[in-house]
């Protein structure tokens, strides 16, 4: 009998939050004198995660956040993303939303990971490399970042949004 693979979801939270900002209508909620939350971001992140959980029945969900601010090239060099064109290139402040997402995710038993240096991509690469060593694991990476294609392996797939659902993008798909 063939053993069932452990399905693990690894989420690039900042990437999903930025997509949610542009995809889900929300309101700015004021929680105190200095804290505002865009509800569309929070709703979009958890809607996607819960939808994927229903579809794939993950054994584990890991949310990867941006690393240490002092070592993060995106934060050290603010012009880094501004030179790219397109709808998603504008920088928005999602610090409050990310803190709330982390607190909610932790309360739900999801592992929240912060790479010590660099961006979330570095943490995702490290996690997927370690987890994929065990052949019984199937890792799904939720990120639109094209740099993630270098992580594709026989048991590492990227989830691509297709027809309002996510489909695995495999190493074989990439090679074709």
mmCIF file of C-alpha atoms in Angstrom:
data_model
loop_
_atom_site.group_PDB
_atom_site.id
_atom_site.type_symbol
_atom_site.label_atom_id
_atom_site.label_comp_id
_atom_site.label_asym_id
_atom_site.label_seq_id
_atom_site.Cartn_x
_atom_site.Cartn_y
_atom_site.Cartn_z
ATOM 1 C CA UNK A 1 0.000 0.000 0.000
ATOM 2 C CA UNK A 2 1.314 3.427 -0.993
ATOM 3 C CA UNK A 3 1.829 5.789 1.938
ATOM 4 C CA UNK A 4 -0.159 8.990 1.897
ATOM 5 C CA UNK A 5 1.976 12.149 1.685
ATOM 6 C CA UNK A 6 1.934 14.750 4.445
ATOM 7 C CA UNK A 7 0.652 17.903 2.763
ATOM 8 C CA UNK A 8 2.221 21.083 4.110
ATOM 9 C CA UNK A 9 1.262 24.623 3.117
ATOM 10 C CA UNK A 10 3.981 27.295 3.283
ATOM 11 C CA UNK A 11 2.574 30.820 2.845
ATOM 12 C CA UNK A 12 4.426 33.971 1.788
ATOM 13 C CA UNK A 13 2.281 36.191 4.023
ATOM 14 C CA UNK A 14 3.430 39.582 2.720
ATOM 15 C CA UNK A 15 2.831 38.460 -0.872
ATOM 16 C CA UNK A 16 -0.661 37.201 -0.014
ATOM 17 C CA UNK A 17 -1.432 40.336 2.026
ATOM 18 C CA UNK A 18 -0.489 42.654 -0.854
ATOM 19 C CA UNK A 19 -2.632 40.617 -3.256
ATOM 20 C CA UNK A 20 -5.503 40.713 -0.764
ATOM 21 C CA UNK A 21 -5.181 44.494 -0.485
ATOM 22 C CA UNK A 22 -5.857 44.776 -4.220
ATOM 23 C CA UNK A 23 -8.416 41.949 -4.417
ATOM 24 C CA UNK A 24 -10.755 42.341 -1.455
ATOM 25 C CA UNK A 25 -12.766 45.408 -0.590
ATOM 26 C CA UNK A 26 -12.455 46.333 3.010
ATOM 27 C CA UNK A 27 -12.675 49.249 5.325
ATOM 28 C CA UNK A 28 -10.115 51.024 7.431
ATOM 29 C CA UNK A 29 -10.953 50.255 11.045
ATOM 30 C CA UNK A 30 -9.544 52.409 13.808
ATOM 31 C CA UNK A 31 -8.730 50.405 16.944
ATOM 32 C CA UNK A 32 -6.984 53.123 18.911
ATOM 33 C CA UNK A 33 -5.433 56.547 18.321
ATOM 34 C CA UNK A 34 -2.581 55.179 16.201
ATOM 35 C CA UNK A 35 -3.748 51.786 14.886
ATOM 36 C CA UNK A 36 -5.725 51.302 11.709
ATOM 37 C CA UNK A 37 -6.443 47.951 10.049
ATOM 38 C CA UNK A 38 -7.506 47.327 6.476
ATOM 39 C CA UNK A 39 -10.075 44.551 6.883
ATOM 40 C CA UNK A 40 -9.771 43.398 3.245
ATOM 41 C CA UNK A 41 -6.177 42.310 3.834
ATOM 42 C CA UNK A 42 -6.993 40.250 6.899
ATOM 43 C CA UNK A 43 -10.102 38.753 5.296
ATOM 44 C CA UNK A 44 -8.239 37.899 2.073
ATOM 45 C CA UNK A 45 -5.331 36.191 3.806
ATOM 46 C CA UNK A 46 -7.518 33.910 5.918
ATOM 47 C CA UNK A 47 -10.092 33.307 3.168
ATOM 48 C CA UNK A 48 -7.321 31.956 0.938
ATOM 49 C CA UNK A 49 -5.716 29.857 3.672
ATOM 50 C CA UNK A 50 -9.029 28.326 4.806
ATOM 51 C CA UNK A 51 -10.084 27.664 1.224
ATOM 52 C CA UNK A 52 -6.801 25.869 0.523
ATOM 53 C CA UNK A 53 -7.117 23.866 3.723
ATOM 54 C CA UNK A 54 -10.554 22.664 2.622
ATOM 55 C CA UNK A 55 -9.249 21.776 -0.830
ATOM 56 C CA UNK A 56 -6.022 19.959 0.162
ATOM 57 C CA UNK A 57 -6.495 18.937 3.836
ATOM 58 C CA UNK A 58 -3.050 20.083 4.971
ATOM 59 C CA UNK A 59 -1.381 18.429 7.914
ATOM 60 C CA UNK A 60 0.456 21.659 8.714
ATOM 61 C CA UNK A 61 0.221 25.334 7.728
ATOM 62 C CA UNK A 62 3.269 27.585 8.076
ATOM 63 C CA UNK A 63 3.116 31.332 7.591
ATOM 64 C CA UNK A 64 6.410 32.984 6.678
ATOM 65 C CA UNK A 65 6.751 36.676 7.466
ATOM 66 C CA UNK A 66 9.437 39.173 6.499
ATOM 67 C CA UNK A 67 12.624 38.867 8.531
ATOM 68 C CA UNK A 68 14.472 41.199 10.819
ATOM 69 C CA UNK A 69 13.949 44.797 9.699
ATOM 70 C CA UNK A 70 17.640 45.673 10.133
ATOM 71 C CA UNK A 71 18.683 42.898 7.715
ATOM 72 C CA UNK A 72 15.807 43.005 5.237
ATOM 73 C CA UNK A 73 16.904 44.418 1.843
ATOM 74 C CA UNK A 74 13.321 45.440 0.989
ATOM 75 C CA UNK A 75 13.146 47.605 4.117
ATOM 76 C CA UNK A 76 16.761 48.816 4.059
ATOM 77 C CA UNK A 77 16.372 50.003 0.455
ATOM 78 C CA UNK A 78 12.850 51.451 0.005
ATOM 79 C CA UNK A 79 13.457 52.180 -3.693
ATOM 80 C CA UNK A 80 13.875 48.414 -4.291
ATOM 81 C CA UNK A 81 10.254 47.721 -5.335
ATOM 82 C CA UNK A 82 9.311 51.219 -6.514
ATOM 83 C CA UNK A 83 11.162 50.814 -9.808
ATOM 84 C CA UNK A 84 8.891 47.983 -10.890
ATOM 85 C CA UNK A 85 5.790 48.893 -12.839
ATOM 86 C CA UNK A 86 2.308 47.573 -12.361
ATOM 87 C CA UNK A 87 -0.500 47.694 -9.886
ATOM 88 C CA UNK A 88 1.327 45.909 -7.068
ATOM 89 C CA UNK A 89 4.452 48.065 -7.077
ATOM 90 C CA UNK A 90 3.137 50.794 -4.791
ATOM 91 C CA UNK A 91 4.328 50.306 -1.251
ATOM 92 C CA UNK A 92 1.586 50.216 1.351
ATOM 93 C CA UNK A 93 2.035 50.042 5.090
ATOM 94 C CA UNK A 94 0.675 46.709 6.328
ATOM 95 C CA UNK A 95 2.562 46.436 9.618
ATOM 96 C CA UNK A 96 -0.587 46.506 11.782
ATOM 97 C CA UNK A 97 -2.322 43.944 9.570
ATOM 98 C CA UNK A 98 0.694 41.630 9.670
ATOM 99 C CA UNK A 99 0.768 41.748 13.480
ATOM 100 C CA UNK A 100 -2.936 40.934 13.668
ATOM 101 C CA UNK A 101 -2.573 38.126 11.093
ATOM 102 C CA UNK A 102 0.290 36.673 13.140
ATOM 103 C CA UNK A 103 -1.755 36.790 16.355
ATOM 104 C CA UNK A 104 -4.806 35.181 14.740
ATOM 105 C CA UNK A 105 -2.708 32.511 12.974
ATOM 106 C CA UNK A 106 -0.828 31.651 16.167
ATOM 107 C CA UNK A 107 -4.120 31.349 18.044
ATOM 108 C CA UNK A 108 -5.330 28.920 15.378
ATOM 109 C CA UNK A 109 -2.228 26.740 15.773
ATOM 110 C CA UNK A 110 -0.461 27.814 12.589
ATOM 111 C CA UNK A 111 3.315 28.054 12.774
ATOM 112 C CA UNK A 112 4.580 31.612 12.201
ATOM 113 C CA UNK A 113 8.162 31.818 10.902
ATOM 114 C CA UNK A 114 10.507 34.808 10.705
ATOM 115 C CA UNK A 115 13.833 34.446 8.907
ATOM 116 C CA UNK A 116 16.591 36.107 10.915
ATOM 117 C CA UNK A 117 18.003 37.782 7.833
ATOM 118 C CA UNK A 118 16.573 38.782 4.503
ATOM 119 C CA UNK A 119 13.090 38.435 3.139
ATOM 120 C CA UNK A 120 10.337 35.885 3.528
ATOM 121 C CA UNK A 121 11.676 34.222 0.351
ATOM 122 C CA UNK A 122 14.774 33.174 2.277
ATOM 123 C CA UNK A 123 12.695 31.574 5.002
ATOM 124 C CA UNK A 124 10.483 29.814 2.457
ATOM 125 C CA UNK A 125 13.527 28.443 0.636
ATOM 126 C CA UNK A 126 14.994 27.160 3.895
ATOM 127 C CA UNK A 127 11.719 25.588 5.052
ATOM 128 C CA UNK A 128 10.908 23.934 1.730
ATOM 129 C CA UNK A 129 14.440 22.560 1.457
ATOM 130 C CA UNK A 130 14.315 21.023 4.926
ATOM 131 C CA UNK A 131 10.775 19.703 4.597
ATOM 132 C CA UNK A 132 11.291 18.245 1.118
ATOM 133 C CA UNK A 133 14.165 16.048 2.312
ATOM 134 C CA UNK A 134 11.543 13.742 3.743
ATOM 135 C CA UNK A 135 9.977 12.221 0.659
ATOM 136 C CA UNK A 136 6.732 11.615 2.485
ATOM 137 C CA UNK A 137 6.116 15.396 2.558
ATOM 138 C CA UNK A 138 4.387 17.308 -0.230
ATOM 139 C CA UNK A 139 5.050 21.030 0.141
ATOM 140 C CA UNK A 140 2.779 23.619 -1.438
ATOM 141 C CA UNK A 141 4.159 27.153 -1.562
ATOM 142 C CA UNK A 142 1.604 29.948 -1.781
ATOM 143 C CA UNK A 143 3.367 32.889 -3.417
ATOM 144 C CA UNK A 144 3.206 34.794 -6.697
ATOM 145 C CA UNK A 145 6.924 35.507 -6.487
ATOM 146 C CA UNK A 146 8.597 34.102 -9.601
ATOM 147 C CA UNK A 147 11.802 33.517 -7.623
ATOM 148 C CA UNK A 148 9.974 30.590 -6.013
ATOM 149 C CA UNK A 149 10.265 28.574 -9.251
ATOM 150 C CA UNK A 150 13.815 27.646 -8.292
ATOM 151 C CA UNK A 151 12.384 25.683 -5.343
ATOM 152 C CA UNK A 152 10.340 23.297 -7.506
ATOM 153 C CA UNK A 153 11.190 19.649 -6.840
ATOM 154 C CA UNK A 154 9.403 16.320 -7.107
ATOM 155 C CA UNK A 155 7.648 17.094 -3.819
ATOM 156 C CA UNK A 156 7.660 20.926 -3.822
ATOM 157 C CA UNK A 157 4.932 22.677 -5.804
ATOM 158 C CA UNK A 158 3.800 26.272 -6.129
ATOM 159 C CA UNK A 159 0.112 27.062 -5.956
ATOM 160 C CA UNK A 160 -1.053 29.215 -8.861
ATOM 161 C CA UNK A 161 -4.407 30.938 -8.909
ATOM 162 C CA UNK A 162 -6.460 29.583 -11.814
ATOM 163 C CA UNK A 163 -10.202 30.094 -12.314
ATOM 164 C CA UNK A 164 -10.779 31.264 -8.717
ATOM 165 C CA UNK A 165 -9.064 28.197 -7.267
ATOM 166 C CA UNK A 166 -5.452 27.206 -6.800
ATOM 167 C CA UNK A 167 -3.753 24.562 -8.927
ATOM 168 C CA UNK A 168 -0.326 23.059 -8.215
ATOM 169 C CA UNK A 169 2.457 24.209 -10.532
ATOM 170 C CA UNK A 170 4.984 21.388 -10.629
ATOM 171 C CA UNK A 171 8.557 20.922 -11.770
ATOM 172 C CA UNK A 172 7.195 19.023 -14.784
ATOM 173 C CA UNK A 173 4.849 21.901 -15.665
ATOM 174 C CA UNK A 174 7.764 24.313 -15.453
ATOM 175 C CA UNK A 175 9.960 22.154 -17.716
ATOM 176 C CA UNK A 176 7.208 21.929 -20.340
#
